[in-house]
mmCIF file of C-alpha atoms in Angstrom:
data_model
loop_
_atom_site.group_PDB
_atom_site.id
_atom_site.type_symbol
_atom_site.label_atom_id
_atom_site.label_comp_id
_atom_site.label_asym_id
_atom_site.label_seq_id
_atom_site.Cartn_x
_atom_site.Cartn_y
_atom_site.Cartn_z
ATOM 1 C CA GLN A 1 -69.221 10.195 -59.020
ATOM 2 C CA MET A 2 -72.844 9.291 -58.496
ATOM 3 C CA THR A 3 -74.635 7.412 -61.242
ATOM 4 C CA LEU A 4 -78.091 5.903 -61.484
ATOM 5 C CA LYS A 5 -79.586 3.750 -64.214
ATOM 6 C CA GLU A 6 -83.130 2.554 -64.702
ATOM 7 C CA SER A 7 -84.001 -0.822 -66.167
ATOM 8 C CA GLY A 8 -87.171 -2.722 -66.895
ATOM 9 C CA PRO A 9 -89.654 -3.544 -69.640
ATOM 10 C CA THR A 10 -90.210 -1.088 -72.449
ATOM 11 C CA LEU A 11 -93.692 -2.398 -73.166
ATOM 12 C CA VAL A 12 -96.391 -3.581 -70.776
ATOM 13 C CA LYS A 13 -100.005 -4.470 -71.358
ATOM 14 C CA PRO A 14 -102.944 -2.752 -69.665
ATOM 15 C CA THR A 15 -103.748 -4.180 -66.211
ATOM 16 C CA GLN A 16 -100.257 -5.662 -65.873
ATOM 17 C CA THR A 17 -97.819 -4.778 -63.097
ATOM 18 C CA LEU A 18 -94.718 -2.754 -63.960
ATOM 19 C CA THR A 19 -91.460 -3.458 -62.161
ATOM 20 C CA LEU A 20 -88.578 -1.033 -62.588
ATOM 21 C CA THR A 21 -85.120 -1.292 -61.085
ATOM 22 C CA CYS A 22 -82.769 1.568 -60.320
ATOM 23 C CA THR A 23 -79.138 0.487 -60.016
ATOM 24 C CA PHE A 24 -76.853 3.103 -58.561
ATOM 25 C CA SER A 25 -73.217 3.694 -57.673
ATOM 26 C CA GLY A 26 -71.144 6.361 -55.977
ATOM 27 C CA PHE A 27 -73.263 6.554 -52.828
ATOM 28 C CA SER A 28 -74.798 4.263 -50.236
ATOM 29 C CA LEU A 29 -78.424 3.957 -49.233
ATOM 30 C CA THR A 30 -77.264 3.255 -45.706
ATOM 31 C CA THR A 31 -76.026 6.824 -45.245
ATOM 32 C CA SER A 32 -78.195 9.041 -43.071
ATOM 33 C CA ALA A 33 -80.650 11.292 -44.930
ATOM 34 C CA VAL A 34 -79.963 9.711 -48.316
ATOM 35 C CA GLY A 35 -82.869 8.606 -50.473
ATOM 36 C CA VAL A 36 -83.742 7.436 -53.964
ATOM 37 C CA GLY A 37 -86.854 8.666 -55.676
ATOM 38 C CA TRP A 38 -88.831 7.879 -58.799
ATOM 39 C CA ILE A 39 -90.201 10.540 -61.113
ATOM 40 C CA ARG A 40 -92.012 10.064 -64.408
ATOM 41 C CA GLN A 41 -92.736 12.194 -67.455
ATOM 42 C CA PRO A 42 -95.412 11.381 -70.040
ATOM 43 C CA PRO A 43 -94.407 12.340 -73.587
ATOM 44 C CA GLY A 44 -94.562 16.108 -73.969
ATOM 45 C CA LYS A 45 -95.757 16.630 -70.410
ATOM 46 C CA ALA A 46 -94.411 17.725 -67.044
ATOM 47 C CA LEU A 47 -92.459 15.808 -64.435
ATOM 48 C CA GLU A 48 -94.456 13.926 -61.807
ATOM 49 C CA TRP A 49 -92.995 12.629 -58.549
ATOM 50 C CA LEU A 50 -94.014 9.055 -57.705
ATOM 51 C CA ALA A 51 -92.197 7.699 -54.672
ATOM 52 C CA LEU A 52 -89.115 7.922 -52.506
ATOM 53 C CA ILE A 53 -87.341 5.552 -50.139
ATOM 54 C CA TYR A 54 -84.975 6.737 -47.409
ATOM 55 C CA TRP A 55 -81.853 5.174 -45.948
ATOM 56 C CA ASP A 56 -83.836 4.025 -42.910
ATOM 57 C CA ASP A 57 -86.477 2.322 -45.127
ATOM 58 C CA ASP A 58 -88.990 5.105 -44.567
ATOM 59 C CA LYS A 59 -91.145 5.459 -47.691
ATOM 60 C CA ARG A 60 -93.209 8.208 -49.267
ATOM 61 C CA TYR A 61 -95.694 7.952 -52.109
ATOM 62 C CA SER A 62 -97.580 10.296 -54.370
ATOM 63 C CA PRO A 63 -101.049 10.670 -52.877
ATOM 64 C CA PHE A 64 -102.494 10.308 -56.380
ATOM 65 C CA LEU A 65 -100.912 6.896 -57.010
ATOM 66 C CA LYS A 66 -100.334 5.619 -53.516
ATOM 67 C CA ASN A 67 -102.614 2.611 -53.882
ATOM 68 C CA ARG A 68 -100.747 1.364 -56.953
ATOM 69 C CA LEU A 69 -97.130 1.900 -55.929
ATOM 70 C CA ALA A 70 -94.574 0.031 -53.862
ATOM 71 C CA ILE A 71 -90.915 0.959 -53.420
ATOM 72 C CA THR A 72 -88.210 -1.254 -51.911
ATOM 73 C CA LYS A 73 -84.436 -1.249 -51.625
ATOM 74 C CA ASP A 74 -81.640 -3.772 -51.629
ATOM 75 C CA THR A 75 -78.586 -2.125 -50.147
ATOM 76 C CA THR A 76 -76.382 -5.130 -50.872
ATOM 77 C CA LYS A 77 -77.065 -4.760 -54.583
ATOM 78 C CA ASN A 78 -77.303 -0.948 -54.585
ATOM 79 C CA GLN A 79 -80.752 -1.172 -56.113
ATOM 80 C CA VAL A 80 -84.174 0.370 -55.623
ATOM 81 C CA VAL A 81 -87.240 -1.273 -57.112
ATOM 82 C CA LEU A 82 -90.538 0.405 -57.970
ATOM 83 C CA THR A 83 -93.647 -1.575 -58.729
ATOM 84 C CA MET A 84 -96.796 -0.080 -60.187
ATOM 85 C CA THR A 85 -99.918 -2.180 -60.468
ATOM 86 C CA ASN A 86 -102.839 -2.065 -62.881
ATOM 87 C CA MET A 87 -100.985 -0.235 -65.663
ATOM 88 C CA ASP A 88 -102.997 1.931 -68.043
ATOM 89 C CA PRO A 89 -102.078 3.627 -71.341
ATOM 90 C CA ALA A 90 -102.058 6.907 -69.380
ATOM 91 C CA ASP A 91 -99.038 5.541 -67.489
ATOM 92 C CA THR A 92 -96.964 5.652 -70.672
ATOM 93 C CA ALA A 93 -93.983 7.780 -69.715
ATOM 94 C CA THR A 94 -90.256 8.014 -69.221
ATOM 95 C CA TYR A 95 -89.486 6.864 -65.702
ATOM 96 C CA TYR A 96 -86.497 8.357 -63.884
ATOM 97 C CA CYS A 97 -84.826 7.457 -60.632
ATOM 98 C CA ALA A 98 -82.897 10.140 -58.778
ATOM 99 C CA HIS A 99 -80.696 10.654 -55.720
ATOM 100 C CA LYS A 100 -81.760 12.749 -52.734
ATOM 101 C CA GLY A 101 -78.880 13.598 -50.467
ATOM 102 C CA ASN A 102 -77.696 15.774 -47.641
ATOM 103 C CA LEU A 103 -76.539 18.700 -49.747
ATOM 104 C CA VAL A 104 -79.880 19.025 -51.509
ATOM 105 C CA PRO A 105 -82.283 17.794 -48.861
ATOM 106 C CA ARG A 106 -85.545 18.776 -50.486
ATOM 107 C CA GLY A 107 -84.884 17.681 -54.053
ATOM 108 C CA PHE A 108 -82.876 15.547 -56.421
ATOM 109 C CA ASP A 109 -79.300 16.283 -57.411
ATOM 110 C CA TYR A 110 -78.447 13.289 -59.593
ATOM 111 C CA TRP A 111 -80.754 11.623 -62.084
ATOM 112 C CA GLY A 112 -80.656 8.502 -64.184
ATOM 113 C CA GLN A 113 -81.044 8.704 -67.946
ATOM 114 C CA GLY A 114 -84.633 7.485 -67.762
ATOM 115 C CA THR A 115 -86.429 4.551 -69.337
ATOM 116 C CA LEU A 116 -89.449 4.840 -71.606
ATOM 117 C CA VAL A 117 -92.331 2.552 -70.711
ATOM 118 C CA THR A 118 -95.200 2.171 -73.149
ATOM 119 C CA VAL A 119 -98.504 0.713 -72.039
ATOM 120 C CA SER A 120 -100.360 -0.856 -74.921
ATOM 121 C CA SER A 121 -102.168 -4.045 -75.780
ATOM 122 C CA SER B 1 -102.682 19.104 -52.873
ATOM 123 C CA TYR B 2 -100.089 21.808 -53.420
ATOM 124 C CA VAL B 3 -99.932 23.254 -56.937
ATOM 125 C CA LEU B 4 -97.045 25.032 -58.663
ATOM 126 C CA THR B 5 -97.928 27.111 -61.709
ATOM 127 C CA GLN B 6 -95.425 28.195 -64.368
ATOM 128 C CA PRO B 7 -95.923 30.081 -67.648
ATOM 129 C CA PRO B 8 -95.908 27.611 -70.555
ATOM 130 C CA SER B 9 -93.300 29.518 -72.500
ATOM 131 C CA VAL B 10 -90.788 32.352 -72.327
ATOM 132 C CA SER B 11 -88.935 33.796 -75.297
ATOM 133 C CA VAL B 12 -85.729 35.768 -74.988
ATOM 134 C CA ALA B 13 -83.075 37.160 -77.306
ATOM 135 C CA PRO B 14 -79.462 36.102 -76.875
ATOM 136 C CA GLY B 15 -77.654 38.247 -74.333
ATOM 137 C CA GLU B 16 -80.869 39.331 -72.671
ATOM 138 C CA THR B 17 -82.360 38.202 -69.339
ATOM 139 C CA ALA B 18 -85.011 35.504 -68.970
ATOM 140 C CA SER B 19 -87.231 35.352 -65.902
ATOM 141 C CA ILE B 20 -89.296 32.235 -65.194
ATOM 142 C CA THR B 21 -91.882 32.386 -62.449
ATOM 143 C CA CYS B 22 -93.259 29.624 -60.260
ATOM 144 C CA GLY B 23 -96.430 30.445 -58.389
ATOM 145 C CA GLY B 24 -97.668 28.651 -55.296
ATOM 146 C CA ASN B 25 -99.580 29.448 -52.139
ATOM 147 C CA ASN B 26 -97.076 31.002 -49.724
ATOM 148 C CA ILE B 27 -94.222 29.429 -51.668
ATOM 149 C CA GLY B 28 -91.898 31.863 -49.930
ATOM 150 C CA SER B 29 -92.120 29.658 -46.846
ATOM 151 C CA LYS B 30 -90.805 26.651 -48.794
ATOM 152 C CA THR B 31 -87.460 25.694 -50.312
ATOM 153 C CA VAL B 32 -87.565 25.864 -54.106
ATOM 154 C CA LEU B 33 -85.422 23.962 -56.576
ATOM 155 C CA TRP B 34 -85.135 24.452 -60.326
ATOM 156 C CA TYR B 35 -84.261 21.909 -63.001
ATOM 157 C CA GLN B 36 -83.237 22.348 -66.618
ATOM 158 C CA GLN B 37 -84.263 19.683 -69.111
ATOM 159 C CA LYS B 38 -83.040 19.643 -72.680
ATOM 160 C CA PRO B 39 -84.811 17.531 -75.323
ATOM 161 C CA GLY B 40 -84.230 13.827 -74.864
ATOM 162 C CA GLN B 41 -82.218 14.315 -71.686
ATOM 163 C CA ALA B 42 -82.784 13.871 -67.980
ATOM 164 C CA PRO B 43 -83.391 16.950 -65.820
ATOM 165 C CA VAL B 44 -80.377 18.722 -64.375
ATOM 166 C CA LEU B 45 -80.497 20.586 -61.069
ATOM 167 C CA VAL B 46 -79.601 24.260 -61.576
ATOM 168 C CA ILE B 47 -80.840 25.887 -58.336
ATOM 169 C CA TYR B 48 -81.496 24.551 -54.826
ATOM 170 C CA TYR B 49 -82.280 26.209 -51.498
ATOM 171 C CA ASN B 50 -84.072 28.934 -53.542
ATOM 172 C CA SER B 51 -80.868 30.509 -54.823
ATOM 173 C CA ASP B 52 -77.861 28.195 -54.461
ATOM 174 C CA ARG B 53 -76.133 26.804 -57.527
ATOM 175 C CA PRO B 54 -74.663 23.308 -57.705
ATOM 176 C CA SER B 55 -71.087 22.994 -58.776
ATOM 177 C CA GLY B 56 -70.733 23.505 -62.507
ATOM 178 C CA ILE B 57 -73.810 25.668 -62.967
ATOM 179 C CA PRO B 58 -72.925 29.105 -64.376
ATOM 180 C CA GLU B 59 -73.397 32.212 -62.255
ATOM 181 C CA ARG B 60 -75.787 33.421 -64.935
ATOM 182 C CA PHE B 61 -78.412 31.246 -63.239
ATOM 183 C CA SER B 62 -79.932 32.741 -60.092
ATOM 184 C CA GLY B 63 -83.059 32.257 -58.043
ATOM 185 C CA SER B 64 -85.287 34.108 -55.620
ATOM 186 C CA ASN B 65 -88.351 33.234 -53.588
ATOM 187 C CA SER B 66 -90.816 35.427 -51.742
ATOM 188 C CA GLY B 67 -94.519 35.584 -51.044
ATOM 189 C CA ASN B 68 -96.418 33.524 -53.589
ATOM 190 C CA THR B 69 -93.779 33.527 -56.345
ATOM 191 C CA ALA B 70 -90.372 32.004 -56.911
ATOM 192 C CA THR B 71 -88.296 33.163 -59.856
ATOM 193 C CA LEU B 72 -85.471 31.652 -61.869
ATOM 194 C CA THR B 73 -83.428 34.279 -63.678
ATOM 195 C CA ILE B 74 -81.058 33.520 -66.506
ATOM 196 C CA SER B 75 -78.758 36.435 -67.324
ATOM 197 C CA ARG B 76 -76.932 36.913 -70.611
ATOM 198 C CA VAL B 77 -78.932 34.132 -72.191
ATOM 199 C CA GLU B 78 -77.130 31.813 -74.594
ATOM 200 C CA ALA B 79 -78.469 29.485 -77.254
ATOM 201 C CA GLY B 80 -77.495 26.548 -75.065
ATOM 202 C CA ASP B 81 -79.964 27.691 -72.383
ATOM 203 C CA GLU B 82 -82.881 26.730 -74.592
ATOM 204 C CA ALA B 83 -84.693 24.041 -72.606
ATOM 205 C CA ASP B 84 -87.645 23.246 -70.380
ATOM 206 C CA TYR B 85 -87.378 24.464 -66.806
ATOM 207 C CA TYR B 86 -89.230 23.022 -63.815
ATOM 208 C CA CYS B 87 -89.575 24.326 -60.282
ATOM 209 C CA GLN B 88 -90.026 21.883 -57.398
ATOM 210 C CA VAL B 89 -90.810 21.993 -53.692
ATOM 211 C CA TRP B 90 -91.368 19.589 -50.881
ATOM 212 C CA ASP B 91 -94.919 19.914 -49.612
ATOM 213 C CA SER B 92 -94.390 19.379 -45.903
ATOM 214 C CA TYR B 93 -98.112 19.415 -45.141
ATOM 215 C CA ASN B 94 -98.793 16.415 -47.371
ATOM 216 C CA ASP B 95 -95.231 15.067 -47.103
ATOM 217 C CA HIS B 96 -94.579 14.702 -50.792
ATOM 218 C CA TYR B 97 -92.647 16.318 -53.634
ATOM 219 C CA VAL B 98 -94.310 18.601 -56.159
ATOM 220 C CA PHE B 99 -93.089 19.724 -59.574
ATOM 221 C CA GLY B 100 -94.254 22.781 -61.449
ATOM 222 C CA THR B 101 -96.032 22.695 -64.786
ATOM 223 C CA GLY B 102 -92.848 23.539 -66.679
ATOM 224 C CA THR B 103 -91.716 26.455 -68.860
ATOM 225 C CA LYS B 104 -90.203 26.154 -72.300
ATOM 226 C CA VAL B 105 -87.498 28.768 -72.818
ATOM 227 C CA THR B 106 -86.908 29.689 -76.442
ATOM 228 C CA VAL B 107 -83.856 31.673 -77.469
ATOM 229 C CA LEU B 108 -84.785 33.823 -80.431
#
């Protein structure tokens, strides 16, 4: 059974850097074609894809946020870390991590519960 | 950047059929996925590869994709189907994932 769980601060100040960790189980990020992505959702708004890291350390970023994002993995800890710089109140959202695998190659079949991050001074 | 457009809301009576559209330029050439999201919960995948259902998803959920429109159809709608639904594709040209604007399905 695949599970993912997001962790990190619930409140950050404007201009600060956000660091979120996705801890997963039930799959390995060393398996070919497997990836872990990050998606966010501002309150009352639509889902927005942010970034994805593949088993081979290939990385993809949203073109709208590319300059502010960095995604890394630690396969020994089964973790993926997303950092987002220069946080703004508009970045207030629930942040989800999700699994991309072989059976669903163009999307996300397992999601974490999400973590709400509020950006406020 | 690739844009996916969905109607903001769809209302349907119990037992009837709900159709949710997802419009995009030549979306028929892409693989479409659909997610269901209930209030306060994470999204759940209900359709992938345009029309395949993951294990555990009722047969009442089906999908199609052609031309500039993909459609999620929910047959014999139940109260428990009330949720937000999002389409999603992988934009190969820009090499990134795109979500639709979302549709709120209300069961009358």
